[in-house]
Short mmCIF file of C-alpha atoms and ligand atoms in Angstrom, two decimals:
data_model
loop_
_atom_site.label_atom_id
_atom_site.label_comp_id
_atom_site.label_asym_id
_atom_site.label_seq_id
_atom_site.Cartn_x
_atom_site.Cartn_y
_atom_site.Cartn_z
CA MET A 731 120.93 91.32 81.35
CA GLU A 732 118.49 92.56 83.76
CA SER A 733 116.19 89.91 84.62
CA LYS A 734 112.32 91.00 84.60
CA ARG A 735 111.09 92.57 87.59
CA ALA A 736 108.29 90.72 89.75
CA GLN A 737 104.96 92.10 89.19
CA TRP A 738 101.67 91.42 90.94
CA GLY A 739 99.28 89.17 89.15
CA SER A 740 96.28 90.90 89.57
CA LYS A 741 94.88 94.11 90.71
CA LEU A 742 93.18 92.36 93.72
CA GLY A 743 96.54 90.49 94.72
CA PHE A 744 98.18 93.91 94.95
CA ILE A 745 95.40 95.27 97.11
CA LEU A 746 95.09 92.42 99.36
CA ALA A 747 98.88 92.12 99.72
CA ALA A 748 99.28 95.84 100.75
CA ALA A 749 96.27 95.64 103.03
CA GLY A 750 97.84 92.54 104.59
CA SER A 751 100.79 94.55 105.28
CA ALA A 752 98.90 97.26 106.78
CA VAL A 753 96.35 95.01 108.77
CA GLY A 754 98.46 93.77 111.41
CA LEU A 755 99.10 93.35 115.36
CA GLY A 756 98.70 97.23 115.28
CA ASN A 757 95.30 97.25 114.06
CA ILE A 758 93.90 94.44 116.42
CA TRP A 759 95.65 94.97 119.82
CA LYS A 760 97.32 98.59 119.75
CA PHE A 761 94.36 100.52 118.11
CA PRO A 762 91.39 99.35 120.45
CA GLY A 763 93.50 100.17 123.63
CA LYS A 764 94.42 103.61 122.18
CA ALA A 765 90.86 104.21 121.03
CA PHE A 766 89.86 103.50 124.59
CA GLU A 767 92.20 105.52 126.13
CA GLY A 768 91.86 108.67 123.61
CA GLY A 769 88.07 108.87 124.28
CA GLY A 770 86.46 106.15 122.10
CA GLY A 771 84.39 107.88 119.44
CA ALA A 772 86.35 111.01 119.79
CA PHE A 773 89.43 109.18 118.73
CA LEU A 774 87.79 107.27 116.02
CA LEU A 775 86.71 110.69 114.75
CA MET A 776 90.32 111.84 115.06
CA TYR A 777 91.65 108.93 113.21
CA LEU A 778 89.19 109.48 110.42
CA VAL A 779 90.36 113.05 109.71
CA ILE A 780 94.09 111.65 109.79
CA VAL A 781 93.70 108.67 107.79
CA PRO A 782 92.71 110.61 104.50
CA LEU A 783 94.68 113.95 105.10
CA VAL A 784 97.95 112.35 106.24
CA GLY A 785 98.05 108.89 105.45
CA MET A 786 96.64 108.73 102.16
CA PRO A 787 98.99 111.31 100.53
CA ALA A 788 101.81 109.54 102.41
CA MET A 789 101.10 106.19 101.04
CA LEU A 790 100.31 107.40 97.52
CA SER A 791 103.61 109.00 97.39
CA GLU A 792 105.61 105.86 98.60
CA LEU A 793 103.65 103.64 95.91
CA THR A 794 104.48 106.20 93.43
CA ILE A 795 108.26 106.41 94.22
CA GLY A 796 108.19 102.90 93.95
CA ARG A 797 106.45 102.26 90.74
CA ALA A 798 108.34 105.24 88.92
CA SER A 799 111.97 103.86 90.12
CA GLN A 800 111.12 100.35 89.60
CA SER A 801 113.38 99.68 92.63
CA ASN A 802 113.91 98.44 96.11
CA VAL A 803 113.65 101.26 98.92
CA VAL A 804 117.50 102.05 99.03
CA ASP A 805 118.10 102.75 95.41
CA ALA A 806 114.88 104.13 94.61
CA PHE A 807 116.06 107.79 95.31
CA GLY A 808 118.96 107.57 93.25
CA LYS A 809 117.00 105.95 90.25
CA LEU A 810 114.97 109.01 90.25
CA GLY A 811 118.01 111.17 89.99
CA HIS A 812 118.29 112.20 93.82
CA LYS A 813 121.21 109.94 95.04
CA GLY A 814 121.34 112.64 97.84
CA TYR A 815 118.15 110.99 99.25
CA SER A 816 119.55 107.58 99.57
CA TRP A 817 119.82 107.89 103.25
CA VAL A 818 116.13 108.03 103.71
CA GLY A 819 116.19 104.41 101.92
CA TRP A 820 118.67 103.15 104.44
CA ILE A 821 116.78 104.41 107.42
CA SER A 822 113.60 102.77 106.12
CA TRP A 823 115.25 99.62 105.23
CA LEU A 824 116.97 99.53 108.80
CA THR A 825 113.83 100.37 110.48
CA ALA A 826 112.11 97.48 108.72
CA PHE A 827 115.10 95.21 109.60
CA ILE A 828 114.65 96.02 113.51
CA ILE A 829 111.12 96.22 113.56
CA THR A 830 110.70 92.74 111.77
CA SER A 831 113.19 91.32 114.21
CA TYR A 832 110.60 91.68 116.97
CA TYR A 833 107.32 91.77 115.08
CA GLY A 834 108.38 88.21 114.06
CA HIS A 835 108.98 87.09 117.65
CA VAL A 836 105.75 88.76 118.70
CA GLY A 837 104.11 86.57 115.71
CA GLY A 838 105.68 83.56 117.40
CA TRP A 839 104.13 84.17 120.73
CA VAL A 840 100.75 84.63 118.82
CA LEU A 841 101.27 81.11 117.32
CA ARG A 842 102.11 79.66 120.64
CA TYR A 843 98.86 81.13 122.07
CA ALA A 844 96.87 79.78 119.01
CA VAL A 845 98.12 76.43 120.11
CA SER A 846 97.52 76.99 123.85
CA TYR A 847 93.93 77.69 123.18
CA ALA A 848 93.75 74.86 120.83
CA THR A 849 94.97 72.42 123.40
CA GLU A 850 95.09 73.83 126.91
CA ALA A 851 92.81 76.85 127.33
CA GLN A 852 92.14 75.90 131.16
CA ALA A 853 95.94 76.25 131.77
CA VAL A 854 95.96 79.70 130.25
CA TYR A 855 92.61 80.70 132.39
CA ALA A 856 94.23 79.27 135.49
CA ASN A 857 97.05 81.89 135.96
CA PRO A 858 97.08 84.25 132.86
CA LEU A 859 99.99 86.32 133.75
CA GLY A 860 102.14 83.09 135.04
CA TYR A 861 101.17 81.34 131.72
CA PHE A 862 102.63 84.32 129.85
CA TYR A 863 105.59 84.70 131.84
CA ASN A 864 106.22 81.06 131.74
CA MET A 865 106.43 81.34 128.09
CA LEU A 866 109.11 83.96 128.16
CA GLY A 867 111.28 82.34 130.57
CA TYR A 868 110.12 83.60 134.17
CA ASP A 869 108.46 81.56 136.87
CA PRO A 870 106.48 83.84 139.12
CA VAL A 871 105.82 81.20 141.66
CA SER A 872 109.57 80.44 142.56
CA GLU A 873 110.87 83.64 141.09
CA THR A 874 113.27 82.11 139.03
CA THR A 875 113.99 82.75 135.30
CA PHE A 876 115.23 80.34 132.56
CA PHE A 877 115.76 80.31 128.92
CA PRO A 878 112.80 81.09 127.13
CA TRP A 879 112.62 78.32 124.75
CA MET A 880 108.92 77.96 124.38
CA ALA A 881 108.72 81.72 122.94
CA ILE A 882 112.01 80.98 120.84
CA VAL A 883 110.83 77.79 119.30
CA PHE A 884 107.38 79.14 118.20
CA ALA A 885 109.23 82.51 116.70
CA ALA A 886 111.63 80.23 114.91
CA VAL A 887 108.76 78.37 113.34
CA PHE A 888 106.64 81.79 112.69
CA LEU A 889 109.69 83.27 110.79
CA PHE A 890 110.60 79.87 108.86
CA ALA A 891 106.91 80.00 107.40
CA CYS A 892 107.20 83.65 106.25
CA GLY A 893 110.61 82.69 104.58
CA LEU A 894 108.94 80.05 102.85
CA ILE A 895 106.43 82.24 101.48
CA ILE A 896 108.76 84.83 100.50
CA ILE A 897 110.96 82.25 98.73
CA ARG A 898 107.94 81.39 96.31
CA GLY A 899 108.26 85.12 94.88
CA VAL A 900 105.95 87.80 94.59
CA GLN A 901 103.26 86.18 92.78
CA GLY A 902 103.51 82.65 93.60
CA GLY A 903 104.03 83.26 97.34
CA ILE A 904 103.16 86.64 98.89
CA GLU A 905 100.16 87.34 96.51
CA LYS A 906 98.81 83.87 96.78
CA PHE A 907 99.06 83.68 100.62
CA ASN A 908 97.39 87.01 101.02
CA LYS A 909 94.56 86.03 98.70
CA VAL A 910 93.73 83.22 101.07
CA GLY A 911 95.05 84.98 104.38
CA MET A 912 93.20 88.21 103.99
CA PRO A 913 89.56 86.94 103.21
CA ALA A 914 90.11 84.26 106.21
CA LEU A 915 91.10 87.42 108.42
CA PHE A 916 88.00 89.07 107.35
CA VAL A 917 85.93 86.22 108.17
CA LEU A 918 87.40 85.69 111.54
CA LEU A 919 86.88 89.30 112.49
CA LEU A 920 83.26 89.28 111.69
CA ILE A 921 82.46 86.01 113.69
CA LEU A 922 84.30 87.72 116.54
CA LEU A 923 82.37 91.07 116.12
CA VAL A 924 79.15 89.00 116.06
CA ARG A 925 80.27 87.37 119.37
CA ALA A 926 81.39 90.37 121.01
CA VAL A 927 78.27 92.77 120.46
CA THR A 928 75.93 90.20 121.66
CA LEU A 929 77.49 89.45 124.83
CA PRO A 930 75.47 90.42 127.73
CA GLY A 931 76.87 93.69 129.01
CA GLY A 932 78.75 94.38 125.81
CA ASN A 933 76.48 97.27 125.01
CA GLU A 934 78.29 99.55 127.53
CA GLY A 935 81.51 99.14 125.69
CA LEU A 936 79.93 99.77 122.52
CA ARG A 937 78.07 102.78 123.55
CA TYR A 938 81.53 104.31 124.88
CA MET A 939 82.99 103.48 121.18
CA PHE A 940 80.26 105.65 119.86
CA SER A 941 80.20 108.31 122.67
CA LEU A 942 82.23 111.73 121.85
CA ASP A 943 84.23 112.39 124.81
CA MET A 944 85.49 115.76 123.60
CA SER A 945 87.36 116.13 126.80
CA LYS A 946 90.08 113.68 125.61
CA VAL A 947 90.63 115.52 122.49
CA ASN A 948 93.77 117.05 122.91
CA VAL A 949 97.36 117.49 121.35
CA HIS A 950 98.67 114.50 123.06
CA THR A 951 95.59 112.04 121.79
CA PHE A 952 95.66 113.83 118.37
CA LEU A 953 99.60 112.67 118.09
CA ILE A 954 98.89 109.40 119.48
CA ALA A 955 96.43 108.85 116.68
CA LEU A 956 99.01 110.17 114.16
CA SER A 957 101.62 107.83 115.03
CA GLN A 958 99.12 105.17 115.34
CA ALA A 959 98.05 105.63 111.51
CA PHE A 960 101.82 105.83 110.53
CA TYR A 961 102.47 102.45 112.00
CA SER A 962 99.21 101.13 111.09
CA LEU A 963 99.46 101.96 107.27
CA SER A 964 102.87 100.56 107.16
CA LEU A 965 104.61 103.73 106.24
CA GLY A 966 107.92 105.16 106.64
CA MET A 967 109.28 101.51 106.40
CA SER A 968 110.05 100.53 102.72
CA ILE A 969 107.20 98.35 102.41
CA MET A 970 105.01 100.59 100.23
CA ILE A 971 108.03 101.72 97.93
CA THR A 972 108.89 97.99 97.35
CA TYR A 973 105.12 96.88 96.91
CA GLY A 974 104.58 99.84 94.63
CA SER A 975 107.65 98.83 92.63
CA TYR A 976 105.68 95.69 91.58
CA LEU A 977 102.78 97.57 90.21
CA PRO A 978 102.08 97.74 86.72
CA GLU A 979 101.53 100.87 85.10
CA SER A 980 97.96 100.26 84.00
CA GLU A 981 96.88 100.45 87.73
CA ASP A 982 95.05 103.39 89.33
CA MET A 983 97.28 104.26 92.47
CA PRO A 984 94.90 106.75 93.95
CA LYS A 985 91.98 104.39 93.99
CA ASN A 986 94.17 101.62 95.23
CA THR A 987 95.67 103.81 97.89
CA MET A 988 92.23 104.49 99.11
CA LEU A 989 90.95 101.05 99.22
CA VAL A 990 93.93 100.03 101.23
CA CYS A 991 93.68 102.91 103.84
CA VAL A 992 89.62 102.10 104.09
CA MET A 993 90.60 98.54 104.73
CA ASP A 994 93.09 99.05 107.15
CA THR A 995 91.02 101.37 109.06
CA LEU A 996 87.73 99.38 108.82
CA VAL A 997 89.74 96.63 110.54
CA ALA A 998 91.11 98.73 113.38
CA PHE A 999 87.67 99.91 114.04
CA ILE A 1000 85.86 96.40 113.85
CA ALA A 1001 88.93 95.18 116.37
CA GLY A 1002 87.84 98.25 118.71
CA PHE A 1003 84.13 97.18 118.51
CA ILE A 1004 85.45 93.75 119.37
CA ILE A 1005 87.92 94.13 122.23
CA VAL A 1006 86.18 97.14 124.18
CA PRO A 1007 82.85 95.72 124.38
CA SER A 1008 84.27 92.32 125.34
CA VAL A 1009 86.54 93.62 127.96
CA PHE A 1010 83.71 95.80 129.41
CA ALA A 1011 81.36 92.74 129.48
CA THR A 1012 83.84 90.72 131.18
CA LEU A 1013 86.32 92.44 133.07
CA GLY A 1014 84.96 95.86 133.20
CA PRO A 1015 86.27 99.09 131.95
CA ASP A 1016 89.53 98.99 133.97
CA GLY A 1017 90.25 95.87 132.12
CA VAL A 1018 91.26 97.66 128.83
CA GLY A 1019 94.93 97.98 128.34
CA LYS A 1020 97.08 98.52 125.40
CA GLY A 1021 100.19 96.65 125.11
CA GLY A 1022 101.31 92.99 124.44
CA GLY A 1023 100.44 92.02 128.12
CA PHE A 1024 96.96 93.08 127.55
CA ALA A 1025 96.64 90.76 124.45
CA PHE A 1026 98.12 87.82 125.93
CA VAL A 1027 97.10 88.15 129.54
CA SER A 1028 93.67 90.24 129.96
CA LEU A 1029 92.17 88.74 127.30
CA ALA A 1030 92.30 85.30 128.92
CA GLY A 1031 89.87 86.77 131.63
CA VAL A 1032 87.70 87.81 128.58
CA PHE A 1033 87.59 84.27 127.01
CA GLU A 1034 87.37 82.53 130.22
CA HIS A 1035 83.92 84.33 130.84
CA THR A 1036 82.53 84.38 127.46
CA PRO A 1037 80.46 81.25 126.50
CA GLY A 1038 82.58 79.23 123.96
CA GLY A 1039 85.56 81.09 125.07
CA ALA A 1040 88.33 78.39 124.18
CA ILE A 1041 87.01 78.40 120.54
CA PHE A 1042 86.73 81.98 120.33
CA GLY A 1043 90.04 82.31 121.88
CA LEU A 1044 91.50 80.18 119.09
CA LEU A 1045 89.80 82.06 116.45
CA PHE A 1046 91.17 85.26 117.94
CA TYR A 1047 94.87 84.25 117.90
CA LEU A 1048 94.41 82.71 114.33
CA LEU A 1049 93.07 86.14 113.44
CA LEU A 1050 96.03 87.75 115.02
CA LEU A 1051 98.30 85.12 113.37
CA PHE A 1052 97.26 85.83 109.95
CA ALA A 1053 97.33 89.70 110.45
CA ALA A 1054 101.01 89.20 111.94
CA LEU A 1055 102.01 86.92 109.03
CA THR A 1056 101.00 89.10 105.99
CA SER A 1057 102.60 92.00 107.65
CA THR A 1058 105.80 90.35 108.67
CA ILE A 1059 106.25 88.85 105.06
CA SER A 1060 106.01 92.27 103.66
CA LEU A 1061 108.59 93.52 106.04
CA ILE A 1062 110.98 90.77 104.92
CA GLU A 1063 110.11 91.34 101.22
CA GLY A 1064 111.24 94.97 101.57
CA ILE A 1065 114.49 93.76 103.28
CA VAL A 1066 115.28 90.90 100.60
CA ALA A 1067 114.40 93.11 97.45
CA PHE A 1068 117.37 95.46 98.46
CA LEU A 1069 119.85 92.63 99.18
CA THR A 1070 118.98 90.42 95.87
CA GLU A 1071 118.85 93.61 93.92
CA ARG A 1072 121.83 95.49 94.97
CA PHE A 1073 124.06 92.45 95.34
CA ARG A 1074 122.60 89.93 92.91
CA TRP A 1075 122.06 87.30 95.85
CA THR A 1076 119.58 84.55 95.07
CA ARG A 1077 116.25 85.08 96.32
CA THR A 1078 116.15 81.87 98.30
CA ALA A 1079 119.72 82.14 99.87
CA THR A 1080 118.77 85.83 100.92
CA THR A 1081 115.56 85.17 102.48
CA LEU A 1082 117.02 82.10 104.68
CA VAL A 1083 120.03 84.46 105.90
CA VAL A 1084 117.82 87.25 106.36
CA CYS A 1085 115.30 85.23 108.50
CA LEU A 1086 118.04 83.72 110.61
CA VAL A 1087 119.60 87.08 111.41
CA LEU A 1088 116.22 88.40 112.33
CA PHE A 1089 115.49 85.46 114.37
CA LEU A 1090 118.94 85.86 116.23
CA LEU A 1091 118.40 89.56 116.76
CA GLY A 1092 114.95 89.13 117.97
CA CYS A 1093 115.84 86.43 120.69
CA LEU A 1094 117.52 89.52 122.49
CA TYR A 1095 114.00 91.05 122.35
CA THR A 1096 112.16 87.97 123.59
CA CYS A 1097 114.98 87.30 126.34
CA SER A 1098 114.61 90.75 127.55
CA GLN A 1099 111.05 90.52 128.39
CA ALA A 1100 111.43 88.52 131.31
CA ALA A 1101 114.18 86.04 131.28
CA TYR A 1102 117.22 88.05 131.43
CA SER A 1103 117.82 91.74 131.88
CA ILE A 1104 119.41 92.68 128.84
CA HIS A 1105 119.71 96.64 128.37
CA GLY A 1106 119.63 98.91 125.69
CA ILE A 1107 120.81 102.72 125.44
CA TRP A 1108 118.28 105.19 124.99
CA PHE A 1109 118.87 109.10 125.10
CA ASP A 1110 116.20 111.69 125.20
CA PHE A 1111 116.59 115.26 125.61
CA ALA A 1112 114.13 115.58 128.44
CA ASN A 1113 115.42 112.70 130.72
CA GLY A 1114 119.26 112.52 129.35
CA ILE A 1115 120.70 108.84 129.04
CA SER A 1116 118.83 105.82 130.35
CA PHE A 1117 119.24 102.27 130.04
CA PRO A 1118 115.63 100.61 129.18
CA ASN A 1119 115.12 97.01 128.73
CA PHE A 1120 116.29 95.98 125.33
CA GLY A 1121 112.93 95.42 123.73
CA ASP A 1122 111.76 99.01 124.75
CA ALA A 1123 114.83 100.62 123.37
CA MET A 1124 114.12 98.80 120.09
CA GLU A 1125 110.70 99.85 119.90
CA PHE A 1126 111.58 103.68 120.88
CA LEU A 1127 114.35 103.75 118.38
CA THR A 1128 111.89 102.74 115.49
CA ASP A 1129 108.62 104.07 116.51
CA ARG A 1130 109.82 107.33 118.08
CA VAL A 1131 112.84 108.28 115.80
CA MET A 1132 113.35 106.11 112.73
CA ILE A 1133 109.95 105.86 111.38
CA PRO A 1134 109.23 109.77 111.81
CA ILE A 1135 112.47 110.74 109.95
CA ALA A 1136 112.14 108.26 107.10
CA ALA A 1137 108.49 109.29 106.59
CA LEU A 1138 109.82 112.92 106.92
CA GLY A 1139 112.59 112.39 104.26
CA THR A 1140 110.08 110.74 102.11
CA CYS A 1141 107.58 113.36 101.78
CA ILE A 1142 110.25 116.31 101.57
CA PHE A 1143 111.47 114.34 98.78
CA VAL A 1144 108.48 113.89 96.94
CA GLY A 1145 107.14 117.72 97.97
CA TRP A 1146 110.43 119.57 97.26
CA SER A 1147 112.90 117.75 95.28
CA TRP A 1148 111.29 115.23 93.09
CA THR A 1149 108.26 117.44 93.04
CA PRO A 1150 104.61 116.55 92.92
CA ALA A 1151 104.49 117.35 89.47
CA ALA A 1152 106.91 114.54 88.90
CA ALA A 1153 104.61 112.19 90.93
CA VAL A 1154 101.51 112.95 89.28
CA GLU A 1155 102.99 112.51 86.03
CA GLU A 1156 103.92 108.90 87.17
CA ILE A 1157 100.38 108.49 88.84
CA GLU A 1158 98.79 109.76 85.73
CA ARG A 1159 100.54 106.94 83.47
CA ASN A 1160 97.54 104.56 83.41
CA GLY A 1161 95.81 107.72 81.35
CA VAL A 1162 93.34 108.53 83.77
CA ARG A 1163 93.52 111.96 85.16
CA PHE A 1164 94.19 112.79 88.88
CA GLY A 1165 91.45 114.83 90.23
CA LEU A 1166 92.88 116.10 93.30
CA ILE A 1167 96.63 117.35 92.34
CA ARG A 1168 96.27 120.78 94.13
CA LEU A 1169 94.97 118.99 97.28
CA TYR A 1170 97.67 116.13 97.14
CA SER A 1171 100.53 118.56 96.53
CA PHE A 1172 99.48 120.92 99.47
CA LEU A 1173 99.13 118.23 101.88
CA ILE A 1174 102.47 116.51 100.84
CA ARG A 1175 104.44 119.89 100.80
CA PHE A 1176 103.15 121.25 104.14
CA VAL A 1177 100.53 119.39 106.06
CA VAL A 1178 102.30 115.85 106.20
CA PRO A 1179 105.71 117.19 107.06
CA ALA A 1180 104.34 119.69 109.73
CA VAL A 1181 102.31 116.85 111.53
CA ILE A 1182 105.45 114.31 111.29
CA ILE A 1183 107.56 117.07 112.90
CA ALA A 1184 105.03 117.61 115.46
CA ILE A 1185 104.95 113.88 116.47
CA PHE A 1186 108.75 113.92 116.45
CA ALA A 1187 109.23 117.17 118.51
CA VAL A 1188 106.68 116.07 121.02
CA SER A 1189 108.18 112.43 121.37
CA LEU A 1190 111.84 113.68 121.79
CA PHE A 1191 111.30 116.56 123.59
CA THR A 1192 108.99 115.73 126.38
CA GLY A 1193 109.82 112.18 126.53
CA THR A 1194 106.22 111.36 126.03
CA THR A 1195 105.55 107.65 125.36
CA LEU A 1196 103.59 107.97 121.97
CA SER A 1197 103.60 104.28 121.45
N1 LIG B 937 101.11 98.04 109.77
C1 LIG B 937 101.37 96.89 110.67
C2 LIG B 937 100.47 96.75 111.78
O1 LIG B 937 99.43 97.55 111.76
C3 LIG B 937 102.85 97.04 111.10
C4 LIG B 937 103.88 97.16 109.98
C5 LIG B 937 104.44 98.23 109.96
C6 LIG B 937 103.58 95.99 108.95
C7 LIG B 937 105.17 98.18 108.81
C8 LIG B 937 104.63 96.15 108.14
C9 LIG B 937 105.36 97.34 107.95
O2 LIG B 937 100.54 96.03 112.71
#
């Protein structure tokens, strides 16, 4: 006997969970740096074009595949009668696996910093870079490396917490946690926004974010905005298929898709309006960076020079923590759903094993940051074979290769094999006519695949860093 498939308990529960997945580290520390580099307001404008024209049809398609198949990502294509596309599911699943292994570790670092600001903000201020490296197993003073136990212990705690929430199930764990975590995230975001825009000198940064520097609008920044949108909306990674599979037939999927996309974009923009003005006010325009080093190192300078800085530092890392938790949970759910359904393993055992394996794989990521020189293999057409740091290799592989391939496979599946007509039939199952059928079909058949191919080609053939 098939056991009854889990479902979301309420519309709000689903929306918050899907938004929780989308709103993640990508919104809060990747987006502001990219928006800054991509010309401030000009980048925001490009992003506002991309989300409705590319992000929304892609997300709607993933949710629809999930609901129609009532299945995990790997089996979804077969259940819809197209077993030949199972490879798309496998790639999505594997991408989720690799991403979670390092995303979960970064979540641990965030937890570490929340604790640091609560207990020893002065130590972070005294030597921001040294503090960061020390967490990762490198002492810049004596130039020695050691096992990064601090980062690793916190990663273990973070992943274990995610596991506990997943074990409690779709409604009892994921939905419940998001119903608390997401409102908390919005409140923190608003507090930090008020602080940032009222900082003396913050105006300049705000003005930059509203200015349209059109000289920065080019193919390169456009592609950066595109790949950021895919990552930020959690597309190409099995999440929206899995979350869609828990949706009841009565749900209005186009409306839900729009709400999730709007929320995700809003949070990214607000994060931009927090980070860019704060950095302008305290460190000057040169202080804006985009990677993890920025989030952990440069921001220390911001909080040090902000009145009430340690408290705002703590609130900021709590914000990041909620964002990271709800995203990691969605990723692990995508992984676990497949294993429990395909192999009939129990949810609890599967979750624990998955979290353990993710944790161990992620240790290679964390250890390769500073402590040990662990290398991956990377091939690109422009530069041949290279052996980048293991962590970078993982990010390249997922962001540059696997996500675009899976996202492309998914929209070609909907556009050309399963057909938009079948998708629309599923979308309209709630009895409401979908008013944008022709636009949706056109976007999913032509526009979305074309832009994904463009991202892919540029990143593979030019060796340009898109992340
Ligand atoms: N969308 C998340 C972010 O912006 C990252 C993520 C990707 C989460 C894929 C889940 C799945 O950080």
